[in-house]
Short mmCIF file of C-alpha atoms in Angstrom, two decimals:
data_model
loop_
_atom_site.label_atom_id
_atom_site.label_comp_id
_atom_site.label_asym_id
_atom_site.label_seq_id
_atom_site.Cartn_x
_atom_site.Cartn_y
_atom_site.Cartn_z
CA UNK A 70 -256.16 194.29 218.54
CA UNK A 71 -252.89 192.13 216.82
CA UNK A 72 -254.65 189.57 215.87
CA UNK A 73 -257.05 191.73 213.46
CA UNK A 74 -254.07 193.47 212.53
CA UNK A 75 -251.80 190.16 211.76
CA UNK A 76 -255.09 189.18 209.77
CA UNK A 77 -255.96 192.99 207.86
CA UNK A 78 -252.11 192.19 207.12
CA UNK A 79 -252.44 188.67 205.37
CA UNK A 80 -255.67 190.43 204.04
CA UNK A 81 -253.11 193.01 201.88
CA UNK A 82 -250.99 190.29 201.22
CA UNK A 83 -253.34 188.68 199.21
CA UNK A 84 -255.47 191.22 197.67
CA UNK A 85 -251.97 192.63 196.32
CA UNK A 86 -251.08 188.78 194.86
CA UNK A 87 -254.75 188.56 193.21
CA UNK A 88 -254.01 192.35 191.97
CA UNK A 89 -250.72 191.08 190.55
CA UNK A 90 -252.65 187.97 189.02
CA UNK A 91 -254.95 189.79 187.72
CA UNK A 92 -253.37 191.09 184.66
CA UNK A 93 -253.05 187.63 183.21
CA UNK A 94 -256.42 186.83 184.08
CA UNK A 95 -257.12 187.57 180.54
CA UNK A 96 -255.16 185.44 178.62
CA UNK A 97 -256.42 182.93 180.63
CA UNK A 98 -259.82 183.02 179.59
CA UNK A 99 -258.23 184.04 175.75
CA UNK A 100 -256.40 180.59 176.27
CA UNK A 101 -259.00 178.52 177.57
CA UNK A 102 -261.83 179.81 175.12
CA UNK A 103 -259.04 178.07 172.53
CA UNK A 104 -258.96 174.80 173.85
CA UNK A 105 -262.05 174.70 174.69
CA UNK A 106 -263.90 175.00 170.77
CA UNK A 107 -261.77 172.68 170.62
CA UNK A 108 -263.00 169.83 172.22
CA UNK A 109 -266.62 168.75 170.38
CA UNK A 110 -264.40 168.35 167.49
CA UNK A 111 -261.69 166.88 169.82
CA UNK A 112 -264.82 164.44 171.18
CA UNK A 113 -265.84 163.78 167.70
CA UNK A 114 -263.23 162.99 165.73
CA UNK A 115 -262.66 160.32 169.71
CA UNK A 116 -265.91 158.61 168.22
CA UNK A 117 -264.96 158.64 164.82
CA UNK A 118 -261.81 156.52 166.38
CA UNK A 119 -263.50 154.25 168.64
CA UNK A 120 -266.58 153.01 165.30
CA UNK A 121 -262.98 152.73 163.02
CA UNK A 122 -261.80 150.64 166.50
CA UNK A 123 -264.99 148.26 166.90
CA UNK A 124 -264.93 147.75 162.81
CA UNK A 125 -261.20 146.24 163.32
CA UNK A 126 -262.02 144.37 166.61
CA UNK A 127 -265.09 142.77 164.23
CA UNK A 128 -263.14 141.87 161.06
CA UNK A 129 -259.71 140.77 162.88
CA UNK A 130 -262.67 138.28 165.13
CA UNK A 131 -263.71 137.41 161.72
CA UNK A 132 -260.05 136.28 160.71
CA UNK A 133 -259.99 132.11 160.02
CA UNK A 134 -256.13 132.79 162.13
CA UNK A 135 -257.57 133.83 165.52
CA UNK A 136 -260.22 131.17 164.79
CA UNK A 137 -262.78 133.26 163.57
CA UNK A 138 -266.27 133.24 162.83
CA UNK A 139 -268.17 135.85 160.72
CA UNK A 140 -269.20 138.78 163.70
CA UNK A 141 -271.98 140.43 162.03
CA UNK A 142 -273.27 143.66 163.85
CA UNK A 143 -277.47 144.22 163.56
CA UNK A 144 -278.85 147.38 164.57
CA UNK A 145 -281.80 146.83 164.51
CA UNK A 146 -282.31 145.86 168.25
CA UNK A 147 -284.00 141.81 168.77
CA UNK A 148 -287.39 141.82 169.15
CA UNK A 149 -287.51 139.64 172.97
CA UNK A 150 -285.86 143.47 173.67
CA UNK A 151 -289.40 144.94 173.27
CA UNK A 152 -290.83 144.70 176.70
CA UNK A 153 -294.19 144.41 177.84
CA UNK B 104 -206.86 136.71 144.95
CA UNK B 105 -207.06 133.94 142.70
CA UNK B 106 -207.66 131.56 145.78
CA UNK B 107 -210.59 133.92 147.69
CA UNK B 108 -212.30 134.65 143.97
CA UNK B 109 -214.63 131.54 144.62
CA UNK B 110 -215.24 132.69 148.25
CA UNK B 111 -215.85 135.62 147.43
CA UNK B 112 -218.23 135.16 145.65
CA UNK B 113 -219.60 132.57 147.25
CA UNK B 114 -219.98 134.92 150.50
CA UNK B 115 -221.81 137.39 148.33
CA UNK B 116 -224.26 135.37 147.32
CA UNK B 117 -225.34 134.36 150.76
CA UNK B 118 -224.74 137.85 151.80
CA UNK B 119 -227.96 138.60 148.64
CA UNK B 120 -229.79 135.05 149.47
CA UNK B 121 -229.75 137.42 153.48
CA UNK B 122 -231.00 140.45 151.88
CA UNK B 123 -233.69 138.88 150.66
CA UNK B 124 -234.51 136.84 152.89
CA UNK B 125 -234.89 140.04 154.98
CA UNK B 126 -236.95 141.74 153.38
CA UNK B 127 -239.63 138.69 152.34
CA UNK B 128 -239.28 137.28 155.92
CA UNK B 129 -241.66 140.44 157.60
CA UNK B 130 -243.74 140.20 153.73
CA UNK B 131 -245.01 136.29 155.30
CA UNK B 132 -244.99 137.29 159.22
CA UNK B 133 -247.94 139.54 156.94
CA UNK B 134 -249.27 136.64 155.06
CA UNK B 135 -251.54 135.75 158.03
CA UNK B 136 -253.27 139.42 158.44
CA UNK B 137 -255.43 139.00 154.81
CA UNK B 138 -257.69 136.97 156.93
CA UNK B 139 -258.51 139.49 158.46
CA UNK B 140 -260.07 140.53 155.12
CA UNK B 141 -261.84 137.59 156.38
CA UNK B 142 -265.70 139.30 157.29
CA UNK B 143 -268.32 140.66 154.37
CA UNK B 144 -268.09 144.07 153.06
CA UNK B 145 -270.77 145.76 154.80
CA UNK B 146 -274.03 147.08 152.00
CA UNK B 147 -272.93 149.49 150.42
CA UNK B 148 -275.81 151.80 151.42
CA UNK B 149 -274.53 151.42 154.87
CA UNK B 150 -271.46 153.78 154.27
CA UNK B 151 -272.49 156.78 153.46
CA UNK B 152 -273.34 158.51 156.05
CA UNK B 153 -271.01 157.20 158.81
CA UNK B 154 -272.52 159.88 161.70
CA UNK B 155 -275.85 157.62 161.15
CA UNK B 156 -274.84 154.92 162.32
CA UNK B 157 -272.91 155.83 165.13
CA UNK B 158 -275.55 156.71 166.09
CA UNK B 159 -277.18 153.55 165.83
CA UNK B 160 -274.37 151.88 167.33
CA UNK B 161 -273.91 154.09 170.14
CA UNK B 162 -277.19 153.10 171.19
CA UNK B 163 -277.01 149.74 170.93
CA UNK B 164 -274.15 150.18 172.72
CA UNK B 165 -276.00 152.48 175.40
CA UNK B 166 -279.81 150.18 175.74
CA UNK B 167 -277.41 146.51 176.05
CA UNK B 168 -275.94 148.25 178.83
CA UNK B 169 -279.29 149.49 180.40
CA UNK B 170 -278.05 153.01 180.27
CA UNK B 171 -281.51 153.34 177.78
CA UNK B 172 -282.11 156.62 178.54
CA UNK B 173 -278.80 157.71 177.03
CA UNK B 174 -279.95 154.64 173.98
CA UNK B 175 -282.73 157.47 173.42
CA UNK B 176 -280.62 160.48 172.69
CA UNK B 177 -278.78 158.50 170.85
CA UNK B 178 -281.76 156.27 168.46
CA UNK B 179 -283.15 160.79 168.86
CA UNK B 180 -280.24 161.71 166.83
CA UNK B 181 -280.08 158.68 164.16
CA UNK B 182 -284.02 159.05 163.85
CA UNK B 183 -283.23 162.53 162.67
CA UNK B 184 -280.36 161.49 160.41
CA UNK B 185 -282.39 158.96 159.03
CA UNK B 186 -285.33 162.31 158.13
CA UNK B 187 -283.08 163.64 156.59
CA UNK B 188 -281.26 161.16 154.40
CA UNK B 189 -285.60 161.59 153.90
CA UNK B 190 -284.90 157.08 153.86
CA UNK B 191 -287.88 155.12 155.03
CA UNK B 192 -285.96 151.96 155.84
CA UNK B 193 -283.94 153.57 157.13
CA UNK B 194 -287.39 155.54 158.94
CA UNK B 195 -288.39 152.78 160.60
CA UNK B 196 -285.59 151.19 161.75
CA UNK B 197 -283.87 154.77 164.17
CA UNK B 198 -288.21 155.04 165.04
CA UNK B 199 -288.62 151.03 165.68
CA UNK B 200 -285.49 151.73 168.61
CA UNK B 201 -286.51 155.13 169.88
CA UNK B 202 -289.04 153.77 171.29
CA UNK B 203 -288.00 150.23 172.96
CA UNK B 204 -286.04 152.50 174.28
CA UNK B 205 -288.76 154.66 175.28
CA UNK B 206 -290.18 152.25 176.43
CA UNK B 207 -287.67 149.91 177.93
CA UNK B 208 -287.14 153.70 180.00
CA UNK B 209 -290.55 153.65 181.52
CA UNK B 210 -292.15 155.65 178.50
CA UNK B 211 -295.19 153.62 177.19
CA UNK B 212 -297.16 157.09 176.21
CA UNK B 213 -293.98 158.21 174.60
CA UNK B 214 -293.36 154.82 173.06
CA UNK B 215 -297.03 155.07 171.28
CA UNK B 216 -296.57 158.14 170.37
CA UNK B 217 -292.89 157.70 167.89
CA UNK B 218 -294.43 154.51 166.85
CA UNK B 219 -296.99 156.60 165.49
CA UNK B 220 -295.22 159.01 163.84
CA UNK B 221 -292.56 156.89 162.93
CA UNK B 222 -295.04 155.12 160.92
CA UNK B 223 -297.32 157.80 159.45
CA UNK B 224 -293.44 159.17 157.94
CA UNK B 225 -292.88 155.53 156.57
CA UNK B 226 -295.98 155.51 154.91
CA UNK B 227 -296.03 159.12 153.24
CA UNK B 228 -292.26 157.83 151.56
CA UNK B 229 -294.46 154.67 150.25
CA UNK B 230 -293.10 152.24 152.90
CA UNK B 231 -294.22 149.07 153.23
CA UNK B 232 -295.33 148.52 156.64
CA UNK B 233 -293.13 147.78 159.43
CA UNK B 234 -293.85 144.11 162.03
CA UNK B 235 -291.56 145.41 164.50
CA UNK B 236 -293.55 148.88 164.96
CA UNK B 237 -297.32 146.89 165.71
CA UNK B 238 -295.03 145.37 168.52
CA UNK B 239 -293.88 148.18 170.21
CA UNK B 240 -296.57 149.74 170.34
CA UNK B 241 -299.16 147.05 171.92
CA UNK B 242 -296.19 146.64 174.41
CA UNK B 243 -296.59 149.86 174.73
CA UNK B 244 -300.33 149.62 175.08
CA UNK B 245 -300.21 147.34 177.04
CA UNK B 246 -298.29 149.28 179.87
CA UNK B 247 -300.73 151.67 179.15
CA UNK B 248 -303.92 149.41 180.18
CA UNK B 249 -305.12 149.51 176.48
CA UNK B 250 -305.60 146.04 176.17
CA UNK B 251 -307.89 145.93 173.17
CA UNK B 252 -305.67 148.03 170.70
CA UNK B 253 -302.13 145.43 172.22
CA UNK B 254 -303.82 142.45 171.46
CA UNK B 255 -305.54 144.06 167.59
CA UNK B 256 -302.17 145.58 167.00
CA UNK B 257 -299.80 142.04 168.51
CA UNK B 258 -302.12 140.11 166.39
CA UNK B 259 -300.82 142.57 162.96
CA UNK B 260 -297.72 141.63 164.07
CA UNK B 261 -297.74 138.69 163.98
CA UNK B 262 -299.57 138.11 161.25
CA UNK B 263 -296.78 140.89 159.40
CA UNK B 264 -293.86 138.68 160.30
CA UNK B 265 -296.09 135.29 159.35
CA UNK B 266 -296.41 136.99 155.93
CA UNK B 267 -293.39 138.06 155.88
CA UNK B 268 -291.75 134.51 156.46
CA UNK B 269 -294.16 133.36 154.22
CA UNK B 270 -293.10 136.05 150.87
CA UNK B 271 -288.64 135.08 151.60
CA UNK B 272 -289.90 131.36 151.41
CA UNK B 273 -288.09 129.65 154.16
CA UNK B 274 -288.83 130.93 158.52
CA UNK B 275 -286.67 133.46 159.53
CA UNK B 276 -284.71 133.31 162.89
CA UNK B 277 -285.95 137.14 163.42
CA UNK B 278 -290.31 136.45 161.82
CA UNK B 279 -289.52 133.63 164.54
CA UNK B 280 -288.67 135.35 167.73
CA UNK B 281 -291.35 138.79 166.06
CA UNK B 282 -294.57 136.39 165.79
CA UNK B 283 -293.40 134.51 168.91
CA UNK B 284 -292.55 137.90 171.04
CA UNK B 285 -296.57 139.06 169.89
CA UNK B 286 -298.29 135.98 170.63
CA UNK B 287 -296.77 136.69 174.14
CA UNK B 288 -297.78 140.77 173.66
CA UNK B 289 -301.20 139.21 173.19
CA UNK B 290 -301.76 136.70 175.58
CA UNK B 291 -300.36 138.88 177.85
CA UNK B 292 -303.40 141.97 176.79
CA UNK B 293 -305.86 138.34 176.81
CA UNK B 294 -305.48 136.96 180.42
CA UNK B 295 -305.67 140.91 182.12
CA UNK B 296 -309.18 141.17 180.01
CA UNK B 297 -310.20 137.49 181.76
CA UNK B 298 -310.51 136.72 177.72
CA UNK B 299 -309.78 132.58 177.79
CA UNK B 300 -311.20 132.10 174.80
CA UNK B 301 -308.45 134.52 172.73
CA UNK B 302 -305.77 132.76 175.40
CA UNK B 303 -306.88 129.84 173.46
CA UNK B 304 -305.66 130.25 170.23
CA UNK B 305 -302.51 131.57 171.06
CA UNK B 306 -301.16 128.00 170.89
CA UNK B 307 -302.47 128.33 167.16
CA UNK B 308 -299.99 131.90 166.77
CA UNK B 309 -297.11 129.87 167.71
CA UNK B 310 -297.23 126.04 166.54
CA UNK B 311 -296.23 126.83 163.39
CA UNK B 312 -291.85 127.48 164.11
CA UNK B 313 -289.91 126.21 161.63
CA UNK B 314 -287.17 123.98 162.62
CA UNK B 315 -284.42 126.18 160.09
CA UNK B 316 -285.34 129.30 161.69
CA UNK B 317 -285.17 128.10 165.42
CA UNK B 318 -281.40 126.26 164.48
CA UNK B 319 -279.99 129.62 163.09
CA UNK B 320 -280.50 131.94 166.20
CA UNK B 321 -277.43 132.89 168.34
CA UNK B 322 -277.63 131.08 171.63
CA UNK B 323 -279.10 134.69 173.65
CA UNK B 324 -281.72 134.23 171.21
CA UNK B 325 -282.20 130.50 171.23
CA UNK B 326 -282.88 131.88 175.77
CA UNK B 327 -285.46 134.37 175.17
CA UNK B 328 -287.69 131.95 172.25
CA UNK B 329 -288.36 129.08 175.33
CA UNK B 330 -288.66 131.69 178.09
CA UNK B 331 -291.73 133.30 176.19
CA UNK B 332 -292.56 130.05 174.34
CA UNK B 333 -292.69 129.21 178.84
CA UNK B 334 -294.63 132.18 179.56
CA UNK B 335 -297.62 131.85 177.37
CA UNK B 336 -297.91 128.10 178.10
CA UNK B 337 -297.91 129.18 181.67
CA UNK B 338 -301.29 132.17 180.48
CA UNK B 339 -302.42 129.92 179.07
CA UNK B 340 -302.65 126.52 181.87
CA UNK B 341 -302.72 129.15 184.39
CA UNK B 342 -306.99 129.07 184.96
CA UNK B 343 -306.44 125.54 184.41
CA UNK B 344 -303.30 124.09 185.14
CA UNK B 345 -302.00 126.34 187.60
CA UNK B 346 -299.92 123.65 188.85
CA UNK B 347 -298.68 123.26 185.50
CA UNK B 348 -298.39 127.13 185.06
CA UNK B 349 -296.43 127.94 188.80
CA UNK B 350 -294.05 125.08 186.91
CA UNK B 351 -293.92 127.36 183.24
CA UNK B 352 -293.51 130.97 184.88
CA UNK B 353 -291.20 129.43 187.02
CA UNK B 354 -288.77 128.26 183.89
CA UNK B 355 -289.74 131.35 181.90
CA UNK B 356 -288.32 133.48 185.19
CA UNK B 357 -285.71 130.49 185.35
CA UNK B 358 -284.77 131.66 181.53
CA UNK B 359 -284.84 135.04 181.59
CA UNK B 360 -282.23 134.99 184.47
CA UNK B 361 -280.11 132.98 182.12
CA UNK B 362 -280.47 136.11 178.97
CA UNK B 363 -280.21 138.70 181.95
CA UNK B 364 -283.63 140.23 181.36
CA UNK B 365 -284.91 141.11 184.04
CA UNK B 366 -287.57 143.25 183.45
CA UNK B 367 -289.35 140.25 182.71
CA UNK B 368 -288.04 137.85 184.87
CA UNK B 369 -289.83 139.85 187.60
CA UNK B 370 -293.70 139.46 185.10
CA UNK B 371 -292.55 135.50 185.48
CA UNK B 372 -292.24 135.38 189.14
CA UNK B 373 -295.53 138.21 189.78
CA UNK B 374 -297.02 135.01 187.40
CA UNK B 375 -295.82 132.30 188.99
CA UNK B 376 -297.11 133.79 192.33
CA UNK B 377 -300.43 134.31 191.10
CA UNK B 378 -300.41 130.74 189.79
CA UNK B 379 -298.95 129.32 193.98
CA UNK B 380 -301.90 131.77 195.39
CA UNK B 381 -304.93 129.24 192.94
CA UNK B 382 -303.48 125.75 194.09
CA UNK B 383 -303.30 126.90 197.84
CA UNK B 384 -299.71 127.86 198.54
CA UNK B 385 -299.67 130.95 200.80
CA UNK B 386 -296.47 131.17 201.36
CA UNK B 387 -294.29 130.47 198.24
CA UNK B 388 -296.92 132.32 196.59
CA UNK B 389 -295.67 135.61 199.07
CA UNK B 390 -291.95 134.31 198.63
CA UNK B 391 -292.65 134.53 195.00
CA UNK B 392 -293.86 138.18 195.19
CA UNK B 393 -291.73 139.22 197.21
CA UNK B 394 -289.02 138.54 195.01
CA UNK B 395 -291.19 139.99 191.85
CA UNK B 396 -291.38 143.25 193.85
CA UNK B 397 -287.88 143.06 194.35
CA UNK B 398 -286.36 142.76 191.00
CA UNK B 399 -288.86 145.27 190.62
CA UNK B 400 -288.37 147.94 192.63
CA UNK B 401 -284.88 147.21 192.31
CA UNK B 402 -284.89 147.97 188.05
CA UNK B 403 -287.37 151.51 188.41
CA UNK B 404 -285.86 152.68 191.67
CA UNK B 405 -288.49 154.00 194.24
CA UNK B 406 -290.81 156.36 194.56
CA UNK B 407 -291.39 159.27 197.19
CA UNK B 408 -295.23 157.97 197.92
CA UNK B 409 -293.08 155.57 199.64
CA UNK B 410 -293.53 154.30 202.95
CA UNK B 411 -290.45 154.27 204.84
CA UNK B 412 -291.95 150.80 205.96
CA UNK B 413 -291.31 149.20 202.44
CA UNK B 414 -287.26 150.67 202.43
CA UNK B 415 -285.78 147.79 204.78
CA UNK B 416 -287.33 145.94 201.71
CA UNK B 417 -285.67 147.55 199.07
CA UNK B 418 -282.15 147.58 200.65
CA UNK B 419 -282.82 143.59 200.87
CA UNK B 420 -282.53 144.19 204.01
CA UNK B 421 -285.69 142.41 205.56
CA UNK B 422 -288.44 140.49 204.35
CA UNK B 423 -292.04 142.59 205.14
CA UNK B 424 -294.05 140.39 207.64
CA UNK B 425 -296.87 141.52 205.43
CA UNK B 426 -297.02 140.81 201.78
CA UNK B 427 -296.76 142.78 198.53
CA UNK B 428 -300.05 144.04 197.28
CA UNK B 429 -301.83 140.74 194.67
CA UNK B 430 -303.83 143.60 192.60
CA UNK B 431 -301.08 144.06 189.49
CA UNK B 432 -301.16 146.32 187.26
CA UNK B 433 -300.52 145.40 183.53
CA UNK B 434 -296.30 145.14 183.66
CA UNK B 435 -296.30 143.63 187.44
CA UNK B 436 -296.40 144.54 190.74
CA UNK B 437 -295.97 148.64 192.30
CA UNK B 438 -295.53 149.86 195.36
CA UNK B 439 -298.38 150.36 198.17
CA UNK B 440 -298.29 154.16 197.71
CA UNK B 441 -300.90 154.67 201.17
#
């Protein structure tokens, strides 16, 4: 019985904490929603930055100072990748 | 004061020179960076749609890392943007890349459908026939066991590559690669049909290798070209001279390994196994089969229908006493399902 009482007291305390935290849940959800809304734009910016970085490294590799050879990127996959 | 005058003037002059030097030094140091502009500017047309270029680039990077389904997604997005642009060359490019990715992702039926849709979309916009599309379509037909169609399409791809090469006056490297790959698909299909007359015609398809074009190939392309040539020679020699075929197929497999093309390596190993079997070297044939099957299994994964006794083979724990099945479908050995 003593154990049950202690457990119940803990449950009561936990539910009290939950009740105290409940008013903040709405704010937290709002903040989360706001942050999540920015994610697609952030991803797009990251993708664009990476693309720019890729172009920059290609140009750097082409610099004569770095022993450069011209780097040409072909988007089309070579016929060797066509796997019969 | 009079004595200090010239010294003061000299000090001021020195300070000015030092200041000028300090300004100029960083500029001089930056000069070598002007070399960064060494790469050729891109054609203007490529810069209009950055999103399309990004999808194509991301698709290529994913493909090169062996993430074929990711590449497929990227190329599908690129293809829909190309349709939005209503541009025949870009529709053809993205459609071809998408079909190649689908083929690599073990979806030959989808690859065929993509090639067909792309061909129709390009024709609708007055675009030219694209031998690359015929090649991927031929390879997809071969995988599906439609050998007659595979041969027709491969022949058309080879003819298209030769025509494009002749039109430009000099043989281009890409046309050479395309022509050889098309000849390989043709030879593979003819081999499955046991058509020795057709196989005898294959060497003539690749006989005219332009030395200028061969020189223009990168190291990876050169390895791929040599591997294709060895595999073709093995296919042609398989019925008449199996010892030679065995040697050529093993050479092709080694080159495929060097080039990191494991799908084609498994096929070359299977061809070497068949040739070794024809020579009468049963043990070596079995070892080659096992190697081929293991490579194939690692690449495509383990089907749920596979019996438990084969699982240790996949995990690399032991070689089974019983050989892997010798009746091969078009694209190499498969697992026993019974």
